[in-house]
Amino acid sequence: MTSETLQKARDFETRYGPHIPDGERPAFHATPTIGWMNDPNGFSFYRGECHLFYQYHPYSNEWGPMHWGHLKTKDFLRWERLPAALAPDEEYDASGCFSGGAVELPDGRQLLMYTGVQRHHNAEGFLEDVQTQCVAIGDGVDYEKSTLNPVLDRKDLPQGGSAIDFRDPKVWRGEDGTYYAVAGNRTEDGSGAILMYQSTDGLKWEFVRTLDRCNNQYGRMWECPDFFPLDGMQVLITSPQDMKPIGLEFHAGNGTLCLMGRYGPEAGFVREQVQAIDYGLDFYAPQTLEAPDGRRIMIAWMQNWDTVGGKPSHCRWFGQMTLPRELSIENGRLYQRPVRELEAYRRNPVIHHHILVSGEANLPGIQGRVLDMTVTVRPVGHGSYRWFRLHVAKDGRHDTIIRYKPEESILKLDRCRSGLPRDIVHTRSFLVRPNGGEIKLRVVLDRFSVEVFVNDGEKAASAVIYTPQAADAITFEADGQVLIDVEKYDLIFDENGGETGRG
Ligand code: FRU
């Protein structure tokens, strides 16, 4: 049964969603049907297709009572819009259906697990949440909330766990048929922990263990966890709030954390390494799936809570997802590469080899705002350059700059002049593995974003831009002398895109 609240959201999106012309959206990054989007939810395969739900407030471009929007895709790039899946229409989720996961059940139905939020005034008159975990079961379009909801609440918390901050269950089915879920929780020290639960049917859940705890070391509350094996290791990812900067690895505010280690039923999760996930400006709440072919693919909200004020006024959609990325562990680090499906949309190759750059230059055929470009930079001899800049989305007034300084091996992303109307943070610098002054930058542009993949996925950096589309120049600039190779493709999502092979 579709509730009145859900029907209202569905009617609203059917009525106003189609008013947004395609050209006013990214070509292949997921956006909300109308209104506001934050975290990816329920990123998973169901009946052979990839479903992506998202935190959704259709009625404005601001966060509001959370619904779940719904998209699906066959190739991670072309998204089909489905009606909103969940609305805050029960007592236990009246203040919002917060983030969660999805899993296919053996009987062919799909189970959504999400956080139900009830907000009330506490004894001091402050607004306070009660957060519980809930489930809804459906057919890929319509979902029925379980009469057993909430399926996890304060009684299922370990000692000292907070019922106010208990959210974002990510659910999966183990090889033995057992369901597992990980959720974020606040502990008695005020910081975060990741809890693990298990279930035989997806409805009745029991606490297994605390997988890891923040101990006030990496931010405070840990949100949106995910937990999966990858290349012989076990990976726990989470998005901490209130981070303090640590070198160039972690910036202040909402960050992302990748904890790599080992997992066993006896020892639990033993953390061995810690790193950030994306080193750009806009990246939060990543979630992964395992594709039928075994790839571990991650998608994230290409935004950050601290930068949401930087939106164009009156925009009718706000919030987009990153390009889905294939994950691997190489050299003890998390590597990310755009899903290989992107290559099927490459058209109009322009290739330049061995070009000497000294000062600023542009190259024939290299411009555009929806493209996939790889630039390899080599010094001409030791110390031949002090910095190299790649300028994209450029005209006389606009410029988005990716700068590399070989001495320090620091890459900087600068979107100060990229059409954002607010004085929020616009630059980010991070370290890359030094390689004798050589660096390889794969840059994916999609109208309102830039994503940089460094040295074949060693580091990724994402940023939203709102530069007018006419600003499509690309230039190369060196202080000193470099040799570059450039390989650039337009990404074209026409009717037959992806299925016709390369043009
Ligand atoms: C993370 C988050 C989640 C929560 C959701 C609410 O961005 O704060 O913890 O479930 O957003 O929209």
Short mmCIF file of C-alpha atoms and ligand atoms in Angstrom, two decimals:
data_model
loop_
_atom_site.label_atom_id
_atom_site.label_comp_id
_atom_site.label_asym_id
_atom_site.label_seq_id
_atom_site.Cartn_x
_atom_site.Cartn_y
_atom_site.Cartn_z
CA MET A 1 0.00 0.00 0.00
CA THR A 2 1.39 3.37 -1.00
CA SER A 3 0.89 5.86 1.82
CA GLU A 4 -0.41 9.34 1.22
CA THR A 5 3.02 10.81 2.04
CA LEU A 6 4.75 8.59 -0.49
CA GLN A 7 2.10 9.17 -3.14
CA LYS A 8 2.47 12.91 -2.65
CA ALA A 9 6.23 12.66 -3.24
CA ARG A 10 5.69 10.46 -6.31
CA ASP A 11 3.13 12.87 -7.75
CA PHE A 12 5.46 15.77 -7.11
CA GLU A 13 8.41 14.16 -8.87
CA THR A 14 6.29 13.04 -11.84
CA ARG A 15 4.96 16.55 -12.19
CA TYR A 16 8.14 18.60 -11.79
CA GLY A 17 11.05 16.20 -12.50
CA PRO A 18 10.60 16.25 -16.30
CA HIS A 19 10.77 20.06 -16.31
CA ILE A 20 14.51 19.94 -15.81
CA PRO A 21 16.13 19.82 -19.27
CA ASP A 22 18.77 17.11 -19.73
CA GLY A 23 21.44 19.70 -20.50
CA GLU A 24 20.98 21.20 -17.05
CA ARG A 25 22.08 17.96 -15.46
CA PRO A 26 25.30 15.98 -15.66
CA ALA A 27 25.36 13.57 -18.61
CA PHE A 28 26.17 10.44 -16.62
CA HIS A 29 26.36 11.24 -12.92
CA ALA A 30 23.29 10.34 -10.87
CA THR A 31 21.14 13.28 -9.73
CA PRO A 32 17.83 13.47 -7.89
CA THR A 33 14.64 13.45 -9.92
CA ILE A 34 13.82 16.83 -8.37
CA GLY A 35 15.01 18.65 -5.27
CA TRP A 36 17.69 17.54 -2.86
CA MET A 37 19.91 14.42 -2.79
CA ASN A 38 22.46 13.28 -0.25
CA ASP A 39 23.90 9.85 0.61
CA PRO A 40 23.73 6.88 -1.75
CA ASN A 41 21.58 4.15 -0.20
CA GLY A 42 20.91 0.53 -1.09
CA PHE A 43 23.56 0.49 -3.84
CA SER A 44 23.22 -3.16 -4.86
CA PHE A 45 22.24 -5.62 -7.54
CA TYR A 46 18.67 -6.79 -7.72
CA ARG A 47 17.41 -9.10 -10.47
CA GLY A 48 20.55 -8.46 -12.48
CA GLU A 49 20.30 -4.67 -12.42
CA CYS A 50 22.08 -2.15 -10.28
CA HIS A 51 19.77 -0.18 -8.01
CA LEU A 52 20.70 3.05 -6.35
CA PHE A 53 18.52 4.71 -3.76
CA TYR A 54 19.39 8.05 -2.24
CA GLN A 55 18.57 10.38 0.60
CA TYR A 56 15.95 12.58 -0.95
CA HIS A 57 13.92 15.68 -0.23
CA PRO A 58 11.95 16.26 -3.42
CA TYR A 59 10.23 19.47 -2.33
CA SER A 60 13.21 21.83 -2.21
CA ASN A 61 16.94 22.05 -2.90
CA GLU A 62 17.56 21.87 0.85
CA TRP A 63 17.74 18.89 3.21
CA GLY A 64 14.32 18.10 4.71
CA PRO A 65 12.30 15.11 5.92
CA MET A 66 14.17 12.28 4.28
CA HIS A 67 12.61 10.05 1.64
CA TRP A 68 14.42 7.45 -0.45
CA GLY A 69 14.69 8.37 -4.12
CA HIS A 70 15.28 5.54 -6.56
CA LEU A 71 17.32 4.97 -9.73
CA LYS A 72 18.55 1.91 -11.54
CA THR A 73 21.15 1.28 -14.20
CA LYS A 74 22.55 -1.44 -16.40
CA ASP A 75 26.00 0.10 -16.80
CA PHE A 76 26.54 2.44 -13.80
CA LEU A 77 26.32 5.44 -16.12
CA ARG A 78 22.87 5.71 -17.63
CA TRP A 79 20.29 6.00 -14.90
CA GLU A 80 16.63 5.15 -15.16
CA ARG A 81 14.34 7.01 -12.82
CA LEU A 82 11.96 5.04 -10.63
CA PRO A 83 9.34 6.41 -8.26
CA ALA A 84 10.43 7.38 -4.75
CA ALA A 85 10.71 4.20 -2.71
CA LEU A 86 10.26 5.29 0.92
CA ALA A 87 8.62 8.23 2.66
CA PRO A 88 8.53 9.17 6.36
CA ASP A 89 5.03 7.88 6.96
CA GLU A 90 5.20 5.80 10.15
CA GLU A 91 5.56 6.83 13.76
CA TYR A 92 9.03 5.26 14.01
CA ASP A 93 10.31 7.13 10.91
CA ALA A 94 8.12 10.24 11.04
CA SER A 95 11.18 12.52 11.03
CA GLY A 96 12.93 10.74 8.22
CA CYS A 97 13.98 7.54 6.48
CA PHE A 98 17.73 7.93 6.85
CA SER A 99 20.49 6.05 5.08
CA GLY A 100 20.71 2.29 4.72
CA GLY A 101 21.28 -0.62 2.40
CA ALA A 102 19.47 -3.17 0.25
CA VAL A 103 19.77 -6.87 -0.44
CA GLU A 104 18.04 -9.39 -2.70
CA LEU A 105 16.15 -12.09 -0.81
CA PRO A 106 16.19 -15.72 -1.94
CA ASP A 107 12.47 -15.50 -2.78
CA GLY A 108 13.17 -12.81 -5.39
CA ARG A 109 12.08 -9.81 -3.32
CA GLN A 110 14.27 -6.92 -2.29
CA LEU A 111 14.83 -5.91 1.32
CA LEU A 112 15.65 -2.33 2.23
CA MET A 113 17.14 -1.65 5.64
CA TYR A 114 17.17 1.97 6.77
CA THR A 115 17.24 4.19 9.81
CA GLY A 116 13.89 5.38 11.11
CA VAL A 117 14.14 8.73 12.86
CA GLN A 118 11.75 10.13 15.44
CA ARG A 119 12.53 13.64 16.59
CA HIS A 120 11.27 15.10 19.84
CA HIS A 121 12.15 17.73 22.42
CA ASN A 122 14.21 16.39 25.30
CA ALA A 123 14.00 17.47 28.95
CA GLU A 124 16.11 20.61 28.19
CA GLY A 125 13.91 21.54 25.28
CA PHE A 126 16.48 20.57 22.66
CA LEU A 127 15.48 18.59 19.62
CA GLU A 128 16.74 15.04 19.92
CA ASP A 129 16.49 11.98 17.69
CA VAL A 130 15.59 8.44 18.45
CA GLN A 131 17.17 6.38 15.70
CA THR A 132 16.22 2.77 15.04
CA GLN A 133 16.79 0.36 12.18
CA CYS A 134 13.81 -0.63 10.06
CA VAL A 135 13.13 -2.79 7.01
CA ALA A 136 10.84 -2.64 4.00
CA ILE A 137 10.37 -5.41 1.44
CA GLY A 138 9.36 -5.01 -2.18
CA ASP A 139 9.59 -5.85 -5.85
CA GLY A 140 12.08 -3.25 -7.06
CA VAL A 141 9.47 -0.46 -7.27
CA ASP A 142 7.02 -0.70 -4.37
CA TYR A 143 8.01 -1.53 -0.81
CA GLU A 144 6.02 -2.50 2.26
CA LYS A 145 7.42 -1.54 5.63
CA SER A 146 7.60 -4.51 7.99
CA THR A 147 5.12 -4.81 10.83
CA LEU A 148 8.12 -5.88 12.95
CA ASN A 149 9.67 -2.39 12.69
CA PRO A 150 11.81 -1.21 14.23
CA VAL A 151 13.94 -4.34 13.92
CA LEU A 152 16.84 -2.87 15.91
CA ASP A 153 16.51 -0.31 18.66
CA ARG A 154 18.14 0.80 21.92
CA LYS A 155 17.89 -2.66 23.46
CA ASP A 156 20.15 -4.01 20.72
CA LEU A 157 23.00 -1.62 21.49
CA PRO A 158 26.16 -2.61 23.34
CA GLN A 159 26.69 -0.97 26.70
CA GLY A 160 27.21 2.78 26.45
CA GLY A 161 25.82 2.93 22.90
CA SER A 162 23.64 5.93 22.02
CA ALA A 163 20.05 5.56 20.82
CA ILE A 164 20.28 9.11 19.46
CA ASP A 165 23.10 8.39 17.04
CA PHE A 166 22.52 4.89 15.76
CA ARG A 167 22.21 4.83 11.99
CA ASP A 168 23.00 3.91 8.41
CA PRO A 169 22.79 0.10 8.29
CA LYS A 170 24.61 -1.43 5.31
CA VAL A 171 23.26 -4.94 4.73
CA TRP A 172 24.58 -7.91 2.76
CA ARG A 173 24.05 -11.64 2.55
CA GLY A 174 26.99 -13.86 3.41
CA GLU A 175 27.91 -16.97 1.45
CA ASP A 176 26.27 -19.15 4.12
CA GLY A 177 22.97 -17.30 3.62
CA THR A 178 23.27 -15.31 6.86
CA TYR A 179 22.47 -11.59 6.60
CA TYR A 180 24.88 -9.12 8.10
CA ALA A 181 24.56 -5.41 8.74
CA VAL A 182 26.97 -2.76 9.96
CA ALA A 183 25.74 0.49 11.49
CA GLY A 184 27.26 3.61 12.99
CA ASN A 185 26.80 4.38 16.68
CA ARG A 186 27.98 6.94 19.20
CA THR A 187 29.80 5.55 22.21
CA GLU A 188 30.09 6.83 25.79
CA ASP A 189 33.24 8.83 24.95
CA GLY A 190 31.17 10.90 22.52
CA SER A 191 32.84 9.49 19.42
CA GLY A 192 31.87 6.74 17.05
CA ALA A 193 31.89 2.99 16.63
CA ILE A 194 30.78 0.53 13.98
CA LEU A 195 28.45 -2.21 15.16
CA MET A 196 27.85 -5.50 13.41
CA TYR A 197 24.56 -7.43 13.48
CA GLN A 198 23.38 -10.69 11.97
CA SER A 199 20.09 -12.27 11.00
CA THR A 200 18.84 -15.48 9.45
CA ASP A 201 15.88 -13.87 7.65
CA GLY A 202 16.64 -10.14 7.43
CA LEU A 203 13.89 -9.36 9.94
CA LYS A 204 15.10 -10.62 13.32
CA TRP A 205 18.53 -9.26 14.10
CA GLU A 206 21.08 -9.82 16.82
CA PHE A 207 24.16 -7.91 17.87
CA VAL A 208 27.44 -9.63 16.93
CA ARG A 209 30.21 -7.24 17.97
CA THR A 210 31.69 -3.79 17.78
CA LEU A 211 33.96 -3.89 14.73
CA ASP A 212 36.00 -0.80 15.46
CA ARG A 213 35.86 2.35 17.56
CA CYS A 214 36.91 5.90 16.90
CA ASN A 215 38.16 6.63 20.45
CA ASN A 216 38.04 10.31 19.48
CA GLN A 217 40.94 9.75 17.11
CA TYR A 218 39.38 10.16 13.67
CA GLY A 219 36.57 12.66 14.10
CA ARG A 220 33.60 12.01 16.35
CA MET A 221 30.47 10.19 15.19
CA TRP A 222 31.12 7.62 12.46
CA GLU A 223 28.40 7.56 9.80
CA CYS A 224 27.60 5.38 6.80
CA PRO A 225 29.83 2.33 7.30
CA ASP A 226 30.53 -0.43 4.81
CA PHE A 227 32.52 -3.61 5.37
CA PHE A 228 33.85 -5.92 2.69
CA PRO A 229 36.74 -8.15 1.65
CA LEU A 230 39.05 -6.80 -1.03
CA ASP A 231 42.18 -8.34 -2.50
CA GLY A 232 42.94 -10.48 0.53
CA MET A 233 42.22 -7.80 3.11
CA GLN A 234 39.11 -6.65 4.94
CA VAL A 235 38.03 -3.06 4.46
CA LEU A 236 35.91 -0.97 6.79
CA ILE A 237 34.89 2.40 5.41
CA THR A 238 33.07 5.11 7.30
CA SER A 239 32.40 8.83 7.10
CA PRO A 240 33.39 10.61 10.32
CA GLN A 241 31.91 13.93 11.39
CA ASP A 242 33.97 16.68 13.03
CA MET A 243 37.36 15.54 11.79
CA LYS A 244 40.46 17.47 12.74
CA PRO A 245 43.05 17.86 10.01
CA ILE A 246 45.98 15.45 9.99
CA GLY A 247 48.74 16.57 7.61
CA LEU A 248 47.41 16.51 4.08
CA GLU A 249 45.70 13.15 4.67
CA PHE A 250 42.58 14.34 6.49
CA HIS A 251 40.89 17.71 6.31
CA ALA A 252 38.61 19.26 8.93
CA GLY A 253 34.88 18.59 9.03
CA ASN A 254 33.12 15.68 7.37
CA GLY A 255 35.70 13.26 6.04
CA THR A 256 36.00 9.71 4.83
CA LEU A 257 38.03 6.96 6.35
CA CYS A 258 39.23 3.65 4.94
CA LEU A 259 40.41 1.18 7.58
CA MET A 260 42.16 -1.86 6.15
CA GLY A 261 42.91 -4.96 8.13
CA ARG A 262 41.91 -8.54 8.81
CA TYR A 263 38.68 -10.06 9.98
CA GLY A 264 38.02 -13.36 11.69
CA PRO A 265 35.10 -14.60 13.76
CA GLU A 266 37.34 -14.95 16.83
CA ALA A 267 39.59 -11.89 16.67
CA GLY A 268 37.03 -9.62 15.02
CA PHE A 269 38.35 -6.77 12.90
CA VAL A 270 42.02 -6.00 13.36
CA ARG A 271 42.89 -2.65 11.85
CA GLU A 272 46.27 -2.39 10.12
CA GLN A 273 46.18 0.70 7.96
CA VAL A 274 44.26 3.94 7.79
CA GLN A 275 43.80 6.37 4.91
CA ALA A 276 41.36 8.88 3.49
CA ILE A 277 39.24 7.79 0.53
CA ASP A 278 38.97 10.85 -1.71
CA TYR A 279 41.26 13.87 -1.47
CA GLY A 280 39.09 16.43 -3.22
CA LEU A 281 36.43 18.81 -1.97
CA ASP A 282 33.18 16.97 -2.50
CA PHE A 283 32.97 13.39 -1.38
CA TYR A 284 31.02 11.81 1.47
CA ALA A 285 29.11 8.73 2.59
CA PRO A 286 30.51 6.23 0.06
CA GLN A 287 28.80 2.87 -0.31
CA THR A 288 29.92 -0.19 -2.26
CA LEU A 289 28.47 -3.24 -3.97
CA GLU A 290 29.88 -6.44 -5.29
CA ALA A 291 29.00 -6.72 -8.99
CA PRO A 292 28.05 -10.14 -10.39
CA ASP A 293 31.47 -10.26 -12.07
CA GLY A 294 33.18 -9.86 -8.69
CA ARG A 295 34.20 -6.20 -8.95
CA ARG A 296 33.85 -4.10 -5.79
CA ILE A 297 32.34 -0.82 -6.94
CA MET A 298 31.96 2.31 -4.84
CA ILE A 299 29.75 5.34 -5.29
CA ALA A 300 29.56 8.40 -3.01
CA TRP A 301 27.70 11.63 -2.57
CA MET A 302 29.80 14.13 -4.57
CA GLN A 303 29.23 16.83 -2.01
CA ASN A 304 30.21 17.65 1.51
CA TRP A 305 28.01 18.94 4.33
CA ASP A 306 30.36 21.88 4.79
CA THR A 307 30.03 22.99 1.17
CA VAL A 308 26.30 22.52 0.51
CA GLY A 309 25.80 26.27 0.86
CA GLY A 310 27.74 26.80 -2.37
CA LYS A 311 24.88 25.93 -4.68
CA PRO A 312 23.46 28.10 -7.46
CA SER A 313 20.34 29.88 -6.21
CA HIS A 314 17.02 28.47 -7.40
CA CYS A 315 18.58 25.25 -8.69
CA ARG A 316 15.88 22.61 -9.07
CA TRP A 317 18.15 19.68 -8.33
CA PHE A 318 20.97 19.67 -5.87
CA GLY A 319 23.42 16.90 -5.02
CA GLN A 320 24.96 14.35 -7.33
CA MET A 321 26.79 11.06 -6.99
CA THR A 322 30.38 10.42 -7.98
CA LEU A 323 31.27 8.27 -10.90
CA PRO A 324 31.06 4.66 -9.70
CA ARG A 325 34.63 3.47 -9.09
CA GLU A 326 36.26 0.06 -9.18
CA LEU A 327 38.22 -0.60 -6.01
CA SER A 328 41.38 -2.58 -5.47
CA ILE A 329 44.22 -2.72 -2.99
CA GLU A 330 47.62 -2.10 -4.53
CA ASN A 331 50.84 -1.24 -2.74
CA GLY A 332 48.89 -1.41 0.54
CA ARG A 333 46.55 1.38 -0.54
CA LEU A 334 42.99 1.67 -1.73
CA TYR A 335 42.98 2.29 -5.49
CA GLN A 336 40.02 3.73 -7.38
CA ARG A 337 39.40 3.76 -11.10
CA PRO A 338 36.31 4.85 -13.01
CA VAL A 339 34.09 1.87 -13.87
CA ARG A 340 35.37 0.34 -17.10
CA GLU A 341 31.90 0.80 -18.65
CA LEU A 342 32.84 4.45 -19.16
CA GLU A 343 35.19 3.47 -21.97
CA ALA A 344 32.26 2.34 -24.13
CA TYR A 345 31.08 5.96 -24.28
CA ARG A 346 34.38 7.37 -25.49
CA ARG A 347 34.16 9.09 -28.87
CA ASN A 348 36.32 11.39 -31.01
CA PRO A 349 39.76 10.45 -29.74
CA VAL A 350 42.37 13.19 -29.80
CA ILE A 351 45.88 12.03 -29.03
CA HIS A 352 49.07 14.09 -28.69
CA HIS A 353 52.42 12.53 -27.86
CA HIS A 354 55.58 14.03 -26.56
CA ILE A 355 54.56 17.67 -26.55
CA LEU A 356 56.98 20.11 -25.00
CA VAL A 357 55.22 22.56 -22.71
CA SER A 358 56.90 25.66 -21.34
CA GLY A 359 54.56 28.47 -20.31
CA GLU A 360 50.88 28.03 -21.19
CA ALA A 361 49.65 26.20 -24.28
CA ASN A 362 46.53 24.69 -25.69
CA LEU A 363 46.47 21.76 -28.05
CA PRO A 364 44.34 21.20 -31.14
CA GLY A 365 41.12 19.35 -30.42
CA ILE A 366 41.49 19.49 -26.64
CA GLN A 367 38.51 21.17 -25.08
CA GLY A 368 35.09 20.21 -23.72
CA ARG A 369 33.05 19.68 -20.58
CA VAL A 370 31.97 16.05 -20.88
CA LEU A 371 35.11 14.08 -21.39
CA ASP A 372 37.66 11.56 -20.25
CA MET A 373 41.25 12.75 -20.60
CA THR A 374 44.56 11.33 -19.48
CA VAL A 375 47.58 13.59 -19.26
CA THR A 376 51.02 12.16 -18.57
CA VAL A 377 53.62 14.68 -17.48
CA ARG A 378 57.37 13.99 -17.60
CA PRO A 379 60.28 16.26 -16.72
CA VAL A 380 62.69 16.98 -19.54
CA GLY A 381 65.60 16.37 -17.21
CA HIS A 382 66.08 16.44 -13.45
CA GLY A 383 64.45 19.53 -11.92
CA SER A 384 63.17 20.73 -15.31
CA TYR A 385 60.00 22.25 -13.86
CA ARG A 386 58.72 23.78 -10.63
CA TRP A 387 55.05 23.21 -11.28
CA PHE A 388 52.67 21.98 -13.91
CA ARG A 389 49.09 23.20 -14.20
CA LEU A 390 46.23 21.65 -16.07
CA HIS A 391 43.44 24.20 -16.56
CA VAL A 392 39.94 22.96 -17.40
CA ALA A 393 36.48 24.54 -17.68
CA LYS A 394 38.25 27.74 -18.60
CA ASP A 395 37.39 31.01 -20.28
CA GLY A 396 38.41 34.59 -19.57
CA ARG A 397 36.67 34.53 -16.18
CA HIS A 398 36.63 30.90 -15.14
CA ASP A 399 39.29 28.35 -14.45
CA THR A 400 39.53 25.04 -12.58
CA ILE A 401 43.14 24.15 -11.91
CA ILE A 402 44.91 20.89 -11.15
CA ARG A 403 48.47 21.74 -10.17
CA TYR A 404 51.39 19.43 -9.48
CA LYS A 405 54.60 20.41 -7.72
CA PRO A 406 57.19 17.69 -8.24
CA GLU A 407 59.55 18.81 -5.45
CA GLU A 408 56.98 18.23 -2.72
CA SER A 409 54.96 15.76 -4.81
CA ILE A 410 51.81 17.68 -3.92
CA LEU A 411 48.77 17.86 -6.12
CA LYS A 412 46.33 20.74 -5.65
CA LEU A 413 42.79 21.05 -6.86
CA ASP A 414 41.57 24.64 -7.13
CA ARG A 415 38.01 25.54 -8.01
CA CYS A 416 38.06 29.16 -6.76
CA ARG A 417 36.89 30.37 -10.16
CA SER A 418 34.46 27.58 -10.99
CA GLY A 419 31.12 29.32 -10.67
CA LEU A 420 30.39 28.68 -6.99
CA PRO A 421 28.67 31.70 -5.51
CA ARG A 422 29.85 31.28 -1.89
CA ASP A 423 33.17 31.77 -0.14
CA ILE A 424 33.48 28.20 1.06
CA VAL A 425 36.59 26.03 0.88
CA HIS A 426 37.68 25.85 -2.77
CA THR A 427 41.13 24.29 -2.74
CA ARG A 428 42.55 21.04 -1.51
CA SER A 429 46.13 19.76 -1.59
CA PHE A 430 47.33 16.22 -1.14
CA LEU A 431 50.44 14.10 -1.45
CA VAL A 432 51.06 11.69 -4.27
CA ARG A 433 53.73 9.04 -4.49
CA PRO A 434 56.86 10.73 -5.89
CA ASN A 435 57.95 9.33 -9.21
CA GLY A 436 60.93 11.35 -10.42
CA GLY A 437 58.72 14.28 -11.42
CA GLU A 438 56.41 12.12 -13.53
CA ILE A 439 52.68 12.12 -12.94
CA LYS A 440 49.64 10.71 -14.70
CA LEU A 441 46.31 12.49 -14.34
CA ARG A 442 43.07 11.03 -15.59
CA VAL A 443 40.43 13.73 -15.50
CA VAL A 444 36.74 13.05 -15.99
CA LEU A 445 34.53 16.08 -16.60
CA ASP A 446 30.76 15.93 -16.62
CA ARG A 447 29.34 19.48 -16.90
CA PHE A 448 29.13 20.13 -13.14
CA SER A 449 32.05 18.18 -11.77
CA VAL A 450 35.67 17.25 -12.10
CA GLU A 451 37.10 13.96 -10.86
CA VAL A 452 40.83 13.36 -10.93
CA PHE A 453 42.39 9.91 -10.75
CA VAL A 454 46.12 10.10 -10.10
CA ASN A 455 48.67 7.53 -11.23
CA ASP A 456 46.18 4.87 -12.31
CA GLY A 457 43.96 5.19 -9.26
CA GLU A 458 46.48 5.72 -6.46
CA LYS A 459 44.50 8.79 -5.35
CA ALA A 460 41.18 10.29 -6.39
CA ALA A 461 39.92 13.83 -5.90
CA SER A 462 36.41 15.06 -6.68
CA ALA A 463 34.88 18.50 -6.87
CA VAL A 464 31.63 20.02 -7.96
CA ILE A 465 31.85 23.03 -10.29
CA TYR A 466 29.13 25.31 -11.65
CA THR A 467 31.18 26.99 -14.36
CA PRO A 468 28.99 27.99 -17.33
CA GLN A 469 29.18 25.25 -19.97
CA ALA A 470 30.57 27.64 -22.60
CA ALA A 471 33.80 27.80 -20.58
CA ASP A 472 35.25 24.69 -22.18
CA ALA A 473 38.89 25.56 -22.85
CA ILE A 474 41.67 23.32 -21.57
CA THR A 475 45.25 24.48 -21.32
CA PHE A 476 48.56 23.08 -20.12
CA GLU A 477 51.07 25.22 -18.30
CA ALA A 478 54.53 24.61 -16.90
CA ASP A 479 56.89 26.72 -14.90
CA GLY A 480 59.96 25.26 -16.57
CA GLN A 481 59.75 22.52 -19.16
CA VAL A 482 57.78 19.29 -19.31
CA LEU A 483 56.89 16.73 -21.93
CA ILE A 484 53.28 15.64 -21.97
CA ASP A 485 51.15 12.97 -23.59
CA VAL A 486 47.44 13.69 -23.85
CA GLU A 487 44.67 11.27 -24.70
CA LYS A 488 41.22 12.79 -24.74
CA TYR A 489 37.80 11.41 -25.56
CA ASP A 490 34.43 13.07 -25.58
CA LEU A 491 31.90 11.09 -23.59
CA ILE A 492 28.73 10.84 -25.60
CA PHE A 493 25.54 9.42 -24.22
CA ASP A 494 23.41 9.30 -27.33
CA GLU A 495 20.62 6.83 -27.95
CA ASN A 496 22.96 3.97 -28.78
CA GLY A 497 25.83 5.06 -26.56
CA GLY A 498 27.71 2.25 -24.95
CA GLU A 499 26.17 -0.43 -27.10
CA THR A 500 27.56 0.54 -30.49
CA GLY A 501 31.19 0.22 -29.56
CA ARG A 502 33.64 3.02 -30.19
CA GLY A 503 32.98 5.77 -32.69
C1 FRU B 1 25.27 11.28 6.28
C2 FRU B 1 23.96 11.35 7.03
C3 FRU B 1 23.61 9.98 7.56
C4 FRU B 1 22.13 10.06 7.69
C5 FRU B 1 21.75 10.90 6.49
C6 FRU B 1 20.55 11.77 6.71
O1 FRU B 1 25.41 12.21 5.27
O2 FRU B 1 24.05 12.29 8.06
O3 FRU B 1 24.26 9.63 8.74
O4 FRU B 1 21.54 8.81 7.64
O5 FRU B 1 22.87 11.69 6.18
O6 FRU B 1 20.13 12.34 5.52
#
